[in-house]
């Protein structure tokens, strides 16, 4: 089946809908917002899909992300008379997505719109608020979408890619010839984003913890631990790019100048997401996916084994970061960011496959693994449990505390 996810279990509560791959979650956009994609070409004929179940599955999936700022990418290609839901269903669906879903939806990108979309807009206009209407952006080509998103993280169906190429070929004569791209420049000696941990270490006098990570963590420890929704909110893309440029030029960054604690939070996530290889490494991806098959009482031990197998540099940086996120979770009564919420934000910024993007069902083990690292930080990164354990770079003061008492059991999460 097109879009079938090999990691999807038949025990999934919405397996009958999820198996089609209609909905996917694909990392963050350039504003630091989670991206959810909806692909019409994956919709089976209407008689093969219960549209009420589809609506319930949409809500079930979005419920995991609506507390954060998020973006939806709607791939319109593939909607036809055989699989098109009725207008009455669309109207009832729109009404069911109440303020809870609309409040933190920051952008709805419609790719390859047709006249059908314009007709729909006319029908729905009386129901759609002006504020919501401003969130909708239409893209005729994927190249326009890629200006707003990390294209390598998007799970774009092959059918959509072929259709986009066909459109571009049809309109090639109407457009100026594309300019030749200059060869990629070697990184600057002061480059901080998009370069390896080893490069950063070599260019920073052997410093293990990358400067961007240390400065953002230090600032957030001092000013952000009790900020409600820390890491959930987005920030101005222009401001984030400006900060990145300062770092890459080796110039000082003072986050007080921006008056927004969410700026360093998004910069931190951006730094992790732009590493050439994820902090948890490509090699550990399959091991991490297996965490849900481990008996619940042994999962922390398994997490410890996996992180112990990481390269020493990655281990040290991960330990430093998890120590900070553990400190954030200890203030969850103020910031509303417990280990589970933080895991939903950081899972895809710490690990992704070497080819393509993570599937929606892969998020369950990825987020669970991240949650265990944060909640059981003291046990996972303890140097006393195993003889000969390495002692990584010592984290900042206050990072080595034992885990805070759990508010509810998480070890038995499937």
Coordinates of C-alpha atoms in Angstrom, one line a residue:
X1 CA 0.0 0.0 0.0
X2 CA 1.3 3.5 -0.9
X3 CA 2.4 5.3 2.2
X4 CA 2.2 2.1 4.4
X5 CA 4.4 2.6 7.4
X6 CA 6.4 -0.5 8.3
X7 CA 6.6 0.6 12.0
X8 CA 2.8 0.9 12.3
X9 CA 1.3 -1.6 14.7
X10 CA -2.0 -3.3 14.1
X11 CA -2.8 -2.4 17.7
X12 CA -2.9 1.3 16.9
X13 CA -6.4 2.6 17.9
X14 CA -6.9 4.0 14.4
X15 CA -4.9 1.5 12.4
X16 CA -7.7 1.3 9.8
X17 CA -7.1 5.0 8.9
X18 CA -3.4 5.4 9.9
X19 CA -2.3 2.6 7.6
X20 CA -2.9 4.8 4.6
X21 CA -0.3 7.4 5.6
X22 CA -2.6 10.3 5.1
X23 CA -1.3 12.2 8.1
X24 CA 2.4 12.7 9.0
X25 CA 4.4 14.8 11.5
X26 CA 7.6 16.2 10.0
X27 CA 9.8 18.1 12.4
X28 CA 9.7 21.9 12.7
X29 CA 9.4 24.8 10.3
X30 CA 11.8 27.8 10.3
X31 CA 9.8 29.4 13.2
X32 CA 10.4 26.4 15.4
X33 CA 6.8 25.1 15.0
X34 CA 5.8 21.4 14.6
X35 CA 4.7 20.6 11.1
X36 CA 1.8 18.2 10.3
X37 CA 1.2 17.2 6.7
X38 CA -2.1 16.0 5.1
X39 CA -1.8 14.2 1.7
X40 CA -5.0 13.9 -0.4
X41 CA -3.3 11.5 -2.8
X42 CA -3.2 9.0 0.1
X43 CA -7.0 9.1 0.6
X44 CA -8.6 5.8 -0.6
X45 CA -12.0 5.8 -2.4
X46 CA -14.8 7.0 -0.1
X47 CA -16.4 3.6 0.1
X48 CA -13.2 2.2 1.6
X49 CA -12.7 4.9 4.3
X50 CA -15.0 5.9 7.1
X51 CA -14.8 9.6 7.1
X52 CA -16.0 9.9 10.6
X53 CA -13.1 7.7 11.7
X54 CA -10.8 10.0 9.6
X55 CA -12.1 13.0 11.6
X56 CA -11.5 11.2 14.9
X57 CA -8.0 10.2 13.8
X58 CA -7.2 13.8 12.8
X59 CA -8.3 15.0 16.3
X60 CA -6.5 12.1 18.0
X61 CA -3.2 13.1 16.2
X62 CA -3.5 16.9 16.6
X63 CA -4.4 16.5 20.3
X64 CA -0.7 15.6 20.8
X65 CA 0.5 18.9 19.4
X66 CA -2.2 21.6 19.7
X67 CA -0.7 22.8 23.0
X68 CA 2.3 23.9 21.0
X69 CA 2.5 26.3 18.1
X70 CA 2.1 24.2 14.9
X71 CA 1.8 24.3 11.2
X72 CA -0.3 22.2 8.7
X73 CA 0.8 21.5 5.2
X74 CA -2.1 20.4 3.0
X75 CA -1.1 18.6 -0.2
X76 CA -4.2 19.0 -2.4
X77 CA -3.0 16.9 -5.3
X78 CA -4.9 13.6 -5.6
X79 CA -8.3 14.7 -4.4
X80 CA -10.9 13.5 -6.9
X81 CA -14.5 12.5 -7.2
X82 CA -13.7 9.0 -5.9
X83 CA -12.1 10.0 -2.6
X84 CA -13.5 13.5 -2.0
X85 CA -15.4 13.9 1.3
X86 CA -18.9 15.5 1.0
X87 CA -19.3 19.2 1.7
X88 CA -21.5 18.4 4.6
X89 CA -18.7 16.4 6.2
X90 CA -16.2 19.2 5.6
X91 CA -18.6 21.7 7.2
X92 CA -19.1 19.5 10.3
X93 CA -15.4 18.8 10.4
X94 CA -14.5 22.5 10.4
X95 CA -17.0 23.1 13.3
X96 CA -15.6 20.2 15.3
X97 CA -12.1 21.8 15.2
X98 CA -12.9 24.4 17.9
X99 CA -10.7 27.1 19.3
X100 CA -8.5 24.5 21.0
X101 CA -7.2 23.4 17.6
X102 CA -7.3 26.9 15.9
X103 CA -5.6 29.0 18.6
X104 CA -2.0 27.6 18.2
X105 CA -2.3 26.8 14.5
X106 CA 0.0 29.5 13.1
X107 CA 0.0 28.6 9.4
X108 CA -2.0 26.5 7.0
X109 CA 0.0 25.9 3.8
X110 CA -2.1 24.7 0.8
X111 CA 0.1 23.2 -1.9
X112 CA -1.1 22.9 -5.5
X113 CA -4.5 24.6 -5.0
X114 CA -7.1 24.2 -7.8
X115 CA -10.4 25.8 -8.6
X116 CA -12.1 23.4 -6.2
X117 CA -10.2 25.1 -3.3
X118 CA -11.5 28.5 -4.5
X119 CA -15.1 27.2 -4.5
X120 CA -14.6 25.7 -1.0
X121 CA -13.3 29.0 0.2
X122 CA -16.4 30.8 -1.1
X123 CA -18.7 28.3 0.6
X124 CA -16.8 28.4 3.9
X125 CA -16.1 32.1 4.0
X126 CA -19.1 32.9 6.3
X127 CA -17.8 30.4 8.8
X128 CA -14.1 31.4 8.7
X129 CA -12.9 34.2 10.9
X130 CA -10.7 36.9 9.4
X131 CA -8.0 36.0 11.8
X132 CA -8.0 32.4 10.7
X133 CA -8.1 33.3 7.0
X134 CA -4.9 35.2 7.4
X135 CA -3.1 32.0 8.4
X136 CA -3.8 30.4 5.0
X137 CA -1.1 30.6 2.3
X138 CA -1.3 29.0 -1.1
X139 CA 1.8 27.6 -2.9
X140 CA 1.6 26.6 -6.6
X141 CA 5.0 24.8 -6.5
X142 CA 7.0 22.9 -3.9
X143 CA 9.9 25.3 -4.3
X144 CA 7.7 28.0 -2.7
X145 CA 6.9 25.7 0.2
X146 CA 10.6 24.9 0.7
X147 CA 11.4 28.5 1.4
X148 CA 9.3 28.2 4.6
X149 CA 10.2 24.7 5.8
X150 CA 13.1 22.2 6.2
X151 CA 12.4 20.3 2.9
X152 CA 14.5 17.3 4.0
X153 CA 12.2 16.7 6.9
X154 CA 9.0 16.7 4.9
X155 CA 7.4 13.4 3.9
X156 CA 6.2 14.5 0.4
X157 CA 4.5 11.6 -1.4
X158 CA 6.1 10.6 -4.7
X159 CA 2.9 11.3 -6.5
X160 CA 3.1 14.9 -5.4
X161 CA 6.7 15.2 -6.4
X162 CA 5.9 13.9 -9.9
X163 CA 2.9 16.2 -10.2
X164 CA 5.0 19.2 -9.2
X165 CA 7.7 18.3 -11.8
X166 CA 5.0 18.0 -14.4
X167 CA 3.7 21.5 -13.5
X168 CA 7.1 23.0 -13.7
X169 CA 7.7 21.5 -17.1
X170 CA 4.4 22.8 -18.4
X171 CA 5.2 26.3 -17.2
X172 CA 8.9 26.2 -18.0
X173 CA 8.4 28.3 -21.1
X174 CA 6.7 31.0 -19.1
X175 CA 9.4 31.4 -16.6
X176 CA 13.0 32.7 -16.8
X177 CA 15.6 30.0 -16.9
X178 CA 16.8 29.1 -13.5
X179 CA 20.0 30.6 -12.4
X180 CA 22.9 28.3 -11.8
X181 CA 23.5 27.6 -8.1
X182 CA 27.1 28.5 -7.0
X183 CA 29.0 25.6 -5.5
X184 CA 28.6 25.3 -1.7
X185 CA 31.1 27.4 0.2
X186 CA 33.3 25.9 2.8
X187 CA 32.1 26.8 6.4
X188 CA 33.5 29.9 8.0
X189 CA 36.1 29.3 10.8
X190 CA 33.5 30.8 13.1
X191 CA 30.5 28.8 11.7
X192 CA 28.2 27.5 14.4
X193 CA 25.1 26.2 12.5
X194 CA 25.1 23.3 10.1
X195 CA 28.5 21.9 11.0
X196 CA 29.5 18.8 12.9
X197 CA 30.3 18.6 16.6
X198 CA 33.9 17.7 15.8
X199 CA 34.2 20.9 13.6
X200 CA 32.9 23.0 16.5
X201 CA 35.3 21.4 19.0
X202 CA 38.3 21.9 16.7
X203 CA 37.4 25.6 16.1
X204 CA 36.7 26.3 19.7
X205 CA 39.9 25.3 21.4
X206 CA 38.7 21.8 22.2
X207 CA 35.6 23.0 23.9
X208 CA 33.2 19.9 24.2
X209 CA 29.9 21.8 24.6
X210 CA 29.2 23.9 21.4
X211 CA 29.1 27.7 22.2
X212 CA 25.5 28.1 20.9
X213 CA 24.2 25.3 23.2
X214 CA 26.1 26.6 26.2
X215 CA 25.0 30.2 25.8
X216 CA 21.3 29.4 25.1
X217 CA 21.1 26.9 28.0
X218 CA 22.9 29.4 30.3
X219 CA 20.5 32.2 29.4
X220 CA 17.4 30.0 29.7
X221 CA 18.5 28.6 33.0
X222 CA 18.8 32.1 34.4
X223 CA 15.7 33.7 32.7
X224 CA 13.4 31.0 31.3
X225 CA 12.9 28.1 33.6
X226 CA 9.6 29.4 34.8
X227 CA 8.3 30.7 31.5
X228 CA 5.0 29.1 30.7
X229 CA 5.2 27.2 27.4
X230 CA 9.0 27.3 27.1
X231 CA 10.0 25.5 23.8
X232 CA 6.3 25.4 22.8
X233 CA 6.1 28.9 21.4
X234 CA 7.6 30.0 18.1
X235 CA 9.7 33.1 17.5
X236 CA 10.2 35.6 14.7
X237 CA 12.0 33.8 11.8
X238 CA 13.8 37.0 10.9
X239 CA 15.1 37.4 14.5
X240 CA 16.2 33.8 14.6
X241 CA 18.1 34.2 11.3
X242 CA 19.7 37.4 12.6
X243 CA 20.9 35.6 15.7
X244 CA 22.2 32.7 13.6
X245 CA 24.2 35.1 11.5
X246 CA 25.8 36.7 14.5
X247 CA 26.9 33.4 15.8
X248 CA 28.2 32.3 12.4
X249 CA 30.2 35.5 12.1
X250 CA 31.7 35.0 15.6
X251 CA 30.0 38.1 16.9
X252 CA 28.6 38.3 20.5
X253 CA 24.9 37.6 21.0
X254 CA 22.9 39.3 23.9
X255 CA 19.5 37.8 24.1
X256 CA 18.4 40.7 26.4
X257 CA 18.4 42.8 23.2
X258 CA 15.4 40.8 21.8
X259 CA 13.1 40.9 24.8
X260 CA 11.7 37.4 24.1
X261 CA 12.9 34.4 26.0
X262 CA 11.4 32.2 23.2
X263 CA 14.2 33.4 20.8
X264 CA 17.0 31.5 22.6
X265 CA 14.7 28.5 23.0
X266 CA 14.0 28.4 19.2
X267 CA 17.7 29.0 18.5
X268 CA 18.6 26.0 20.6
X269 CA 16.2 23.8 18.7
X270 CA 17.4 25.2 15.4
X271 CA 21.0 24.4 16.3
X272 CA 20.2 20.7 17.1
X273 CA 18.0 20.4 14.0
X274 CA 20.8 21.7 11.7
X275 CA 23.5 19.4 12.8
X276 CA 24.7 17.3 9.8
X277 CA 24.1 14.1 11.9
X278 CA 21.5 14.0 14.8
X279 CA 22.9 14.3 18.3
X280 CA 21.7 10.7 19.0
X281 CA 23.3 9.6 15.7
X282 CA 21.9 7.7 12.7
X283 CA 23.3 4.4 14.0
X284 CA 21.1 4.5 17.1
X285 CA 17.9 5.2 15.2
X286 CA 16.7 1.6 14.9
X287 CA 17.7 0.8 18.5
X288 CA 15.6 3.7 19.8
X289 CA 12.6 2.6 17.7
X290 CA 12.8 -0.7 19.7
X291 CA 12.3 0.9 23.1
X292 CA 8.5 0.2 23.1
X293 CA 9.1 -3.5 22.8
X294 CA 11.3 -3.5 25.9
X295 CA 9.6 -4.5 29.2
X296 CA 8.5 -1.3 31.0
X297 CA 10.7 -2.0 34.1
X298 CA 13.8 -2.4 31.9
X299 CA 13.4 0.6 29.7
X300 CA 15.6 3.0 31.7
X301 CA 18.4 0.4 31.7
X302 CA 18.0 0.0 27.9
X303 CA 18.1 3.8 27.4
X304 CA 21.3 3.9 29.4
X305 CA 22.8 1.1 27.3
X306 CA 22.0 3.0 24.1
X307 CA 23.4 6.3 25.2
X308 CA 26.5 4.6 26.6
X309 CA 27.2 3.3 23.0
X310 CA 27.2 6.8 21.6
X311 CA 30.5 8.5 20.6
X312 CA 32.0 10.2 23.6
X313 CA 31.5 13.7 22.2
X314 CA 27.8 13.0 21.5
X315 CA 27.3 11.5 24.9
X316 CA 28.8 14.6 26.6
X317 CA 26.7 17.0 24.7
X318 CA 23.5 14.9 25.2
X319 CA 24.2 14.7 28.9
X320 CA 24.6 18.4 29.1
X321 CA 21.4 19.1 27.2
X322 CA 19.3 16.4 29.1
X323 CA 20.6 17.9 32.5
X324 CA 19.1 21.2 31.4
X325 CA 15.8 19.7 30.2
X326 CA 15.5 17.8 33.4
X327 CA 15.9 21.1 35.3
X328 CA 13.1 22.6 33.0
X329 CA 10.8 19.6 33.9
X330 CA 11.4 20.2 37.6
X331 CA 9.8 23.6 37.2
X332 CA 6.8 22.2 35.3
X333 CA 4.3 23.6 37.9
X334 CA 5.2 27.0 36.5
X335 CA 6.3 26.4 32.9
X336 CA 3.8 23.6 32.1
X337 CA 6.6 21.6 30.5
X338 CA 7.0 18.2 32.1
X339 CA 9.2 15.5 30.6
X340 CA 6.4 14.3 28.3
X341 CA 5.8 17.7 26.8
X342 CA 9.5 18.4 26.4
X343 CA 9.9 15.0 24.7
X344 CA 7.2 15.9 22.1
X345 CA 9.2 19.1 21.3
X346 CA 12.7 17.6 21.3
X347 CA 12.2 14.1 20.0
X348 CA 12.6 14.9 16.3
X349 CA 15.3 17.4 17.0
X350 CA 17.5 14.7 18.6
X351 CA 17.1 11.8 16.2
X352 CA 15.9 11.2 12.6
X353 CA 16.7 8.5 10.0
X354 CA 19.6 8.8 7.6
X355 CA 17.2 8.6 4.6
X356 CA 13.9 10.5 4.4
X357 CA 11.9 11.5 7.5
X358 CA 10.5 9.8 10.6
X359 CA 7.0 8.4 10.1
X360 CA 4.1 9.3 12.4
X361 CA 4.2 6.0 14.2
X362 CA 7.9 6.3 14.8
X363 CA 7.2 9.4 17.0
X364 CA 5.9 7.1 19.7
X365 CA 9.2 5.4 20.5
X366 CA 11.3 8.4 19.7
X367 CA 9.3 10.6 22.1
X368 CA 9.2 7.9 24.7
X369 CA 12.9 7.5 24.6
X370 CA 13.5 11.2 24.9
X371 CA 11.0 11.4 27.8
X372 CA 12.9 8.7 29.7
X373 CA 16.2 10.5 29.1
X374 CA 14.7 13.6 30.7
X375 CA 12.7 12.1 33.5
X376 CA 15.4 9.6 34.6
X377 CA 18.3 11.8 33.8
X378 CA 20.1 10.9 37.0
X379 CA 19.9 7.1 36.4
X380 CA 20.5 7.2 32.6
X381 CA 23.7 9.3 32.9
X382 CA 25.0 8.1 36.3
X383 CA 28.7 7.2 36.2
X384 CA 28.4 5.0 39.3
X385 CA 26.3 2.1 37.9
X386 CA 28.8 0.5 35.6
X387 CA 32.5 -0.1 36.2
X388 CA 34.7 1.9 33.8
X389 CA 31.9 4.2 32.8
X390 CA 33.2 7.3 31.2
X391 CA 32.9 10.7 32.9
X392 CA 31.7 13.1 30.2
X393 CA 32.0 16.9 30.3
X394 CA 30.7 18.1 33.6
X395 CA 27.4 20.0 33.2
X396 CA 26.7 23.4 34.7
X397 CA 25.9 23.6 38.4
X398 CA 22.5 22.2 39.3
X399 CA 22.4 19.7 36.4
X400 CA 23.2 16.5 38.3
X401 CA 20.3 16.4 40.7
X402 CA 18.3 13.2 41.0
X403 CA 15.1 13.0 39.1
X404 CA 12.1 14.8 40.5
X405 CA 9.3 12.6 41.9
X406 CA 7.1 11.6 39.0
X407 CA 3.5 13.0 39.0
X408 CA 2.3 9.9 37.2
X409 CA 3.8 6.6 36.0
X410 CA 5.3 6.7 32.5
X411 CA 7.3 3.5 32.5
X412 CA 4.4 1.4 31.3
X413 CA 3.6 3.6 28.3
X414 CA 3.2 1.4 25.2

